[in-house]
Coordinates of C-alpha atoms (C1' of nucleotides) in Angstrom, one line a residue:
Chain I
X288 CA 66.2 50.0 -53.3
X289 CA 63.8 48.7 -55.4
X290 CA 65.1 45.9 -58.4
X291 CA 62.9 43.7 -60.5
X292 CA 61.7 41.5 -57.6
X293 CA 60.4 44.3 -55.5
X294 CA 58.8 46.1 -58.1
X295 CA 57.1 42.9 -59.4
X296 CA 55.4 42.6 -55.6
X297 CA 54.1 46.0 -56.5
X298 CA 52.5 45.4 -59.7
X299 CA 50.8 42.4 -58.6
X300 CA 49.6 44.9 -55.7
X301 CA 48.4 46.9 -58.3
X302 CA 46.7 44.5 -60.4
X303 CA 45.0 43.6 -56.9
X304 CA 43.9 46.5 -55.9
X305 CA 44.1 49.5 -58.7
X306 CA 42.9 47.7 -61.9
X307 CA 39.4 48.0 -62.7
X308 CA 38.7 51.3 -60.4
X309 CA 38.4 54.4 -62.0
X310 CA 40.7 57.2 -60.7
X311 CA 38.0 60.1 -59.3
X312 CA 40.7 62.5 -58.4
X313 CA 44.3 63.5 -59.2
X314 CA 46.5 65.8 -56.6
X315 CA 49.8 66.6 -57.2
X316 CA 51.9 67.2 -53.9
X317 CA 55.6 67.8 -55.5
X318 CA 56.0 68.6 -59.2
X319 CA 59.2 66.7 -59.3
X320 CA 57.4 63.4 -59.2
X321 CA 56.0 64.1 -63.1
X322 CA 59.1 66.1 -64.2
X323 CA 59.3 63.4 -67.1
X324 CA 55.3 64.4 -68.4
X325 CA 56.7 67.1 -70.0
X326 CA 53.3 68.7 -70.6
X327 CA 53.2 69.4 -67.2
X328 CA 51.0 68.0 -63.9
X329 CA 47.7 70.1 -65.2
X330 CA 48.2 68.0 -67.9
X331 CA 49.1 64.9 -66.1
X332 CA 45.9 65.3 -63.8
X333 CA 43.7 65.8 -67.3
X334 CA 44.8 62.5 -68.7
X335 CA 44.5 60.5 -65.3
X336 CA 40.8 61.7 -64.5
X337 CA 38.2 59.6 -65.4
X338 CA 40.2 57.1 -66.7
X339 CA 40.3 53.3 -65.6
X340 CA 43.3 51.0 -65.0
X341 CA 42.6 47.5 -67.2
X342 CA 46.0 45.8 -66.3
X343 CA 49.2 46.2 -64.4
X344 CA 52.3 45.6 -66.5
X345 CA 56.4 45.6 -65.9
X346 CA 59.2 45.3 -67.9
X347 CA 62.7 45.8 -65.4
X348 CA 61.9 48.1 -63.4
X349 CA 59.5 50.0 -64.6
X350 CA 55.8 49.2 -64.3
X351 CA 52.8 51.0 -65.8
X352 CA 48.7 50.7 -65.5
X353 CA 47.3 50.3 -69.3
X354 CA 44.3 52.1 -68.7
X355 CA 40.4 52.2 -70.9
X356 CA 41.6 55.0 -73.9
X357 CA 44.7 53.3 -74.7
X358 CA 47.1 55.5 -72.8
X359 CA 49.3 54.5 -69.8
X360 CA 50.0 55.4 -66.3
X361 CA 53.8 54.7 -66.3
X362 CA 55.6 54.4 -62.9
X363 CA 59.7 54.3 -62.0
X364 CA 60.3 53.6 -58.4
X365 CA 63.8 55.3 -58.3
X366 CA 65.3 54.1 -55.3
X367 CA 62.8 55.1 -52.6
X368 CA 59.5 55.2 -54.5
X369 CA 56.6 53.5 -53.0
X370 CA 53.2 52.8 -54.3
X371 CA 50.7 52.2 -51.6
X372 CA 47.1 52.0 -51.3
X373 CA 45.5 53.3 -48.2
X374 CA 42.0 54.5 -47.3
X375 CA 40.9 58.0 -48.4
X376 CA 41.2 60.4 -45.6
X377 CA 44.1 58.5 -43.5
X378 CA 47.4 60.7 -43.1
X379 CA 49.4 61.8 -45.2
X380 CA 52.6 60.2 -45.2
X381 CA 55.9 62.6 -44.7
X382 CA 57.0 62.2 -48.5
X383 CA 54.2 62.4 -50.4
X384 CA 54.4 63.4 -53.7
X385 CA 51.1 62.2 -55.6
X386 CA 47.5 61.3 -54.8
X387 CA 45.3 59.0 -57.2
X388 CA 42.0 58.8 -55.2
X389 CA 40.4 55.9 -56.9
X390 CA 36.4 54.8 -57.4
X391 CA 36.4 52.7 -54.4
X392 CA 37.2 54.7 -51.5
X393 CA 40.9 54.3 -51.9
X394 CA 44.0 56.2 -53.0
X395 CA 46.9 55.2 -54.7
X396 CA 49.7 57.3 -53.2
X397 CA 53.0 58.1 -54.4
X398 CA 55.5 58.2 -52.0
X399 CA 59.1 58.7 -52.6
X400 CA 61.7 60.7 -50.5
X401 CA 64.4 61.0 -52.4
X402 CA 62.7 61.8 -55.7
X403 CA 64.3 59.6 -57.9
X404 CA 61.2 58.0 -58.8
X405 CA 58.4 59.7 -61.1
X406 CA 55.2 59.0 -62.7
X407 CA 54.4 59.7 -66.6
X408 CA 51.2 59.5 -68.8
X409 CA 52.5 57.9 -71.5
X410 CA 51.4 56.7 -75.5
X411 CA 52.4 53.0 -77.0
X412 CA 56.0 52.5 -78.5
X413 CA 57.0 50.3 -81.0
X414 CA 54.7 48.1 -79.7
X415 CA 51.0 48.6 -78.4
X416 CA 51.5 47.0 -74.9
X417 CA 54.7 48.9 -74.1
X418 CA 55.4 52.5 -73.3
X419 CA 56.9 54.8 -75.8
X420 CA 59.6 55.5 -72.6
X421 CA 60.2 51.8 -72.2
X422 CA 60.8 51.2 -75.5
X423 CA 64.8 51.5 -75.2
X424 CA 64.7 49.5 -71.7
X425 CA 65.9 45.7 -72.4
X426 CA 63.9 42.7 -71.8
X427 CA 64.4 41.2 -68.2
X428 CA 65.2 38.0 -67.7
X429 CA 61.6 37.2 -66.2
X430 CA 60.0 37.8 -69.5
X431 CA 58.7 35.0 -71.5
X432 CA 60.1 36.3 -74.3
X433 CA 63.9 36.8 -73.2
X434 CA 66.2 34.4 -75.1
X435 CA 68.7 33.6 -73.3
X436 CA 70.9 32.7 -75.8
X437 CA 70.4 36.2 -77.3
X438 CA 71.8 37.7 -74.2
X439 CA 74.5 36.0 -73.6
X440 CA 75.7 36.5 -77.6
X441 CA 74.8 40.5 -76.8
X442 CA 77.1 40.6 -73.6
X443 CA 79.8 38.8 -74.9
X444 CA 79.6 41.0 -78.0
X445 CA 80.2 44.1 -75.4
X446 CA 83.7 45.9 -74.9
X447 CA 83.1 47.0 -71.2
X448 CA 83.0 45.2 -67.7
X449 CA 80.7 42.6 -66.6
X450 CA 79.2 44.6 -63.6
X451 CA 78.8 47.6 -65.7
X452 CA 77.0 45.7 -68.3
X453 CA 74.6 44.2 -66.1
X454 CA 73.4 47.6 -64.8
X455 CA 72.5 48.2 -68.4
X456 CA 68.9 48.3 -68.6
X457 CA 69.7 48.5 -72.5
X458 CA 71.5 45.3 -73.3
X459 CA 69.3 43.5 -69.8
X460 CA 67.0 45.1 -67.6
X461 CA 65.9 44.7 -63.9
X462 CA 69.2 44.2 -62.3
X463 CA 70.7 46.7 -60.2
X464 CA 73.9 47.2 -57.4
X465 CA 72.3 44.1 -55.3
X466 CA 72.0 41.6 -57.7
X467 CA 74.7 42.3 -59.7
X468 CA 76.8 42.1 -56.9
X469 CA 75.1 38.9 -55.8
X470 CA 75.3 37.0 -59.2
X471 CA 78.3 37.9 -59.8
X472 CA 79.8 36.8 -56.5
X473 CA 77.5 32.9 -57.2
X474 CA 79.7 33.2 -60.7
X475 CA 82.8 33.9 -59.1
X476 CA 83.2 36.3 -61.3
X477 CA 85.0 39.9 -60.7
X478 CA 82.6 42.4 -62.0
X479 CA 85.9 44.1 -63.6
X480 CA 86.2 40.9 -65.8
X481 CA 85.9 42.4 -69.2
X482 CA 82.9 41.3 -70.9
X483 CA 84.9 39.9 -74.0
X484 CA 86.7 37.5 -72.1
X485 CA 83.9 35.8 -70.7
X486 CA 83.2 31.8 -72.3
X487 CA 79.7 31.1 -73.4
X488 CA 79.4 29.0 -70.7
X489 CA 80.2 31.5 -68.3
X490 CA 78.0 34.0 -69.5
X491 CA 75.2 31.5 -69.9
X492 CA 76.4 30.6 -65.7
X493 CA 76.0 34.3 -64.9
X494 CA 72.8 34.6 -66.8
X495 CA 71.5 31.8 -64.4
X496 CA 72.9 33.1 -61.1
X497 CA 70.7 36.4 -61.8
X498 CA 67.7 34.8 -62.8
X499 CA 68.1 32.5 -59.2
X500 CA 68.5 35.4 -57.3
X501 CA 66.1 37.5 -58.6
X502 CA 63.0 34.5 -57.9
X503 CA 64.3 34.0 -55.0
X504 CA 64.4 37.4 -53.8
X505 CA 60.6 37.4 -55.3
X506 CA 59.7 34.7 -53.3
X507 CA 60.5 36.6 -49.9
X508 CA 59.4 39.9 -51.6
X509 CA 56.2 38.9 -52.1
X510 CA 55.2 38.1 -48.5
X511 CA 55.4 41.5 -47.2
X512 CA 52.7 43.2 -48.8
X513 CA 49.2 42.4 -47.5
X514 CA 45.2 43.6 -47.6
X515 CA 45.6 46.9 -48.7
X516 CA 48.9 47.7 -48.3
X517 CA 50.9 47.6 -51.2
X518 CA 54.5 48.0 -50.0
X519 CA 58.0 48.5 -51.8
X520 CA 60.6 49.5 -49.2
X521 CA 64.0 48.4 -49.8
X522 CA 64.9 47.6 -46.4
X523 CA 62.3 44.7 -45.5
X524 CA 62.3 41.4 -46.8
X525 CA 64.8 39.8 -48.7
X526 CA 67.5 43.0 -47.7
X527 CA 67.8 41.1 -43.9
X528 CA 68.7 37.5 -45.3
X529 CA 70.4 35.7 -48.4
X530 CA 72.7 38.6 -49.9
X531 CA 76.6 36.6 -49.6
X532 CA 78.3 39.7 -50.6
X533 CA 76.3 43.1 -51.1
X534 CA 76.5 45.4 -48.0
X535 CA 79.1 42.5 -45.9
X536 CA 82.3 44.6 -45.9
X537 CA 84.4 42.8 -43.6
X538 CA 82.4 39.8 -43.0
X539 CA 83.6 36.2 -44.1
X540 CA 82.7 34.4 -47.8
X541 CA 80.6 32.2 -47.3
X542 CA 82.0 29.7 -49.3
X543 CA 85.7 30.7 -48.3
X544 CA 85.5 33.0 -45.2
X545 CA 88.0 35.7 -47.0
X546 CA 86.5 39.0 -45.7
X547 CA 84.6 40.4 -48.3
X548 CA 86.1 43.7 -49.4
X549 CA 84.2 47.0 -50.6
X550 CA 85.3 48.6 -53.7
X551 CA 84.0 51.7 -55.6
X552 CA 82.5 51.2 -58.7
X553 CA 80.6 53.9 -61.2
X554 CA 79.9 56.3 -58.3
X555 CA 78.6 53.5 -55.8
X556 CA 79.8 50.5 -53.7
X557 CA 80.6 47.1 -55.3
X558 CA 81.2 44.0 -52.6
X559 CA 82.9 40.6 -53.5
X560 CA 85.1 38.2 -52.5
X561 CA 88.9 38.9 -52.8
X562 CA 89.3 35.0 -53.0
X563 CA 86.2 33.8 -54.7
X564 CA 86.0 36.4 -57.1
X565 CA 89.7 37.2 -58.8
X566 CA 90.3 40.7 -60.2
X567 CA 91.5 41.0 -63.7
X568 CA 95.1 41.1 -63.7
X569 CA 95.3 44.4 -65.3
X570 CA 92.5 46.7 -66.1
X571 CA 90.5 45.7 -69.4
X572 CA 91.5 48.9 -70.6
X573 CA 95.5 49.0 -70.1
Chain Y
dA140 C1' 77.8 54.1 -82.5
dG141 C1' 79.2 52.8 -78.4
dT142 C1' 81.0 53.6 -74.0
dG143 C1' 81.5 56.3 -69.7
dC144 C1' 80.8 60.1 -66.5
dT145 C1' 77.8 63.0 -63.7
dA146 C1' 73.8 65.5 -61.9
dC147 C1' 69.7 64.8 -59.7
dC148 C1' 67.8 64.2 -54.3
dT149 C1' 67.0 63.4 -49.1
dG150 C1' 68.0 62.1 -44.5
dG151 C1' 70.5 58.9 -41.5
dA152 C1' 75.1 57.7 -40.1
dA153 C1' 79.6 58.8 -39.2
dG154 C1' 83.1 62.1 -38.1
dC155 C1' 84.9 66.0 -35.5
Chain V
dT12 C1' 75.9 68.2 -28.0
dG13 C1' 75.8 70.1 -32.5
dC14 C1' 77.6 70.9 -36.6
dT15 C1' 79.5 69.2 -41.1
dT16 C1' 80.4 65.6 -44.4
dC17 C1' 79.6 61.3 -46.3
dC18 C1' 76.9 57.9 -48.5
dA19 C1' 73.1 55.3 -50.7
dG20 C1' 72.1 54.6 -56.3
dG21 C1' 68.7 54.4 -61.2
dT22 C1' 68.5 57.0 -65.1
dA23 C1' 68.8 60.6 -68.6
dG24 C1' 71.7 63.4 -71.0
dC25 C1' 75.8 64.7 -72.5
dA26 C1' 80.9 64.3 -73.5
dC27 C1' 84.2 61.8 -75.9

DNA sequence: AGTGCTACCTGGAAGC
DNA sequence: TGCTTCCAGGTAGCAC
């Protein structure tokens, strides 16, 4: 499940291997994959053609190729997307939904099985460098230009829940079920806390625990992609080693070896500790 | 305006 | 063994 660490390992892939090629061919395998070019794929493939990649960008998770006319090649990994780059003519992998073969005797494939992901020509925004569809998306916490102050005055200005409010890619972006779940266990914090009732200084704590996470989890990510091969798959890396609470129903805190308990949250799974991390006494909306 | 809910999708795991 | 059901979750769009 890719978050802002894993798809950071695939942009600098990108800026390795795609930028400066020119794409020579444009196939696509599964029109779902460019439902959000809303002109169409013939139209997708028209824009792509010819055209050549000058930098690899992010902002949260989504990344895009600026590319020689001023247009962008704007990519959302979903939550099994993969952007790999293999040799022309080598197999096709089983969920391949779009083929960029490129100047150099590569391809940049598309792969993505649950279809969650998609791929976009897109125009500037608000601001030249950023996509007109990434214009709403926050500023992650990795950005230079993030003020950390300004976050935590935005959160604490929120009426919702902590967890809920750092899923939104609005108010911060990059963060999803895995690092929430992991700051928020660091904070001891209940991701039910209201956002309200948080001190600066927690907030500010918070703020840090997801920034730690997230370069740590970049400094395992970005070992697993080598040569070629651009990989993002959820399940390697940093998934095997240093999460204290996501996906440990049942096993001990390790700070207080209470069993970590599994709740459901927003249509999904939220783990903490029952000990560590106190639910509100009684919901924020009572 | 701001918050919250749900559809979208596939395949592996779990249940019977 | 083979079928059915559950579950994973990021985002847009819509309801309230």
């Amino acid at each position: 499940m890719p978050e802002l660490p894993e798809v950071e390992v695939v942009r600098r892939g990108l800026a390795a291997h795609a930028v400066g090629r020119t794409v020579a061919g444009v196939e696509v395998l599964h029109p779902r994959a460019v439902r959000r070019h809303t002109p169409g794929p013939a139209d997708f493939a028209a824009r792509l053609e010819g055209r050549t990649p000058t930098a690899a960008l992010r902002r949260g998770k989504y990344m895009w190729l600026a590319l020689d006319d001023g247009s962008m090649l704007l990519a959302h990994l979903g939550m099994s997307g993969q952007m790999l780059v293999q040799p022309q003519g080598k197999p096709d992998e089983k969920h391949l939904r779009v083929r960029l073969p490129l100047s150099d005797g590569n391809e940049l494939r598309f792969v993505d099985q649950r279809t969650f992901g998609h791929l976009m020509v897109d125009v500037p925004g608000e601001r030249a460098d950023v996509p007109a569809s990434v214009d709403h998306i926050a500023l992650d916490p990795l950005d230079a230009e993030f003020v950390p102050e300004a976050f935590v005055r935005a959160l604490r200005a929120r009426d919702t829940e902590v967890k809920r409010a750092l899923l939104d890619q609005s108010l911060i972006s990059g963060v999803g079920n895995i690092y929430a779940d992991e700051a928020l266990w660091r904070s001891g914090l209940h991701g039910r806390r209201g956002t309200r009732g948080l001190t600066r200084a927690q907030a500010t704590e918070l703020l840090g625990h997801v920034r730690d996470v997230m370069t740590e989890a970049l400094a395992v990510g970005g070992t697993t992609f080598d040569g070629l091969y651009v990989n993002v798959n959820g399940e390697s890396g940093y998934f095997a080693r240093g999460l204290n609470a996501y996906g440990r129903e049942d096993r001990p805190c390790g700070r207080c070896a209470s069993p970590i308990v599994r709740e459901s949250f927003m249509n999904r799974s939220s783990f903490s500790c029952p000990s560590c991390q106190r639910p509100p006494r009684r919901s924020r909306t009572a």
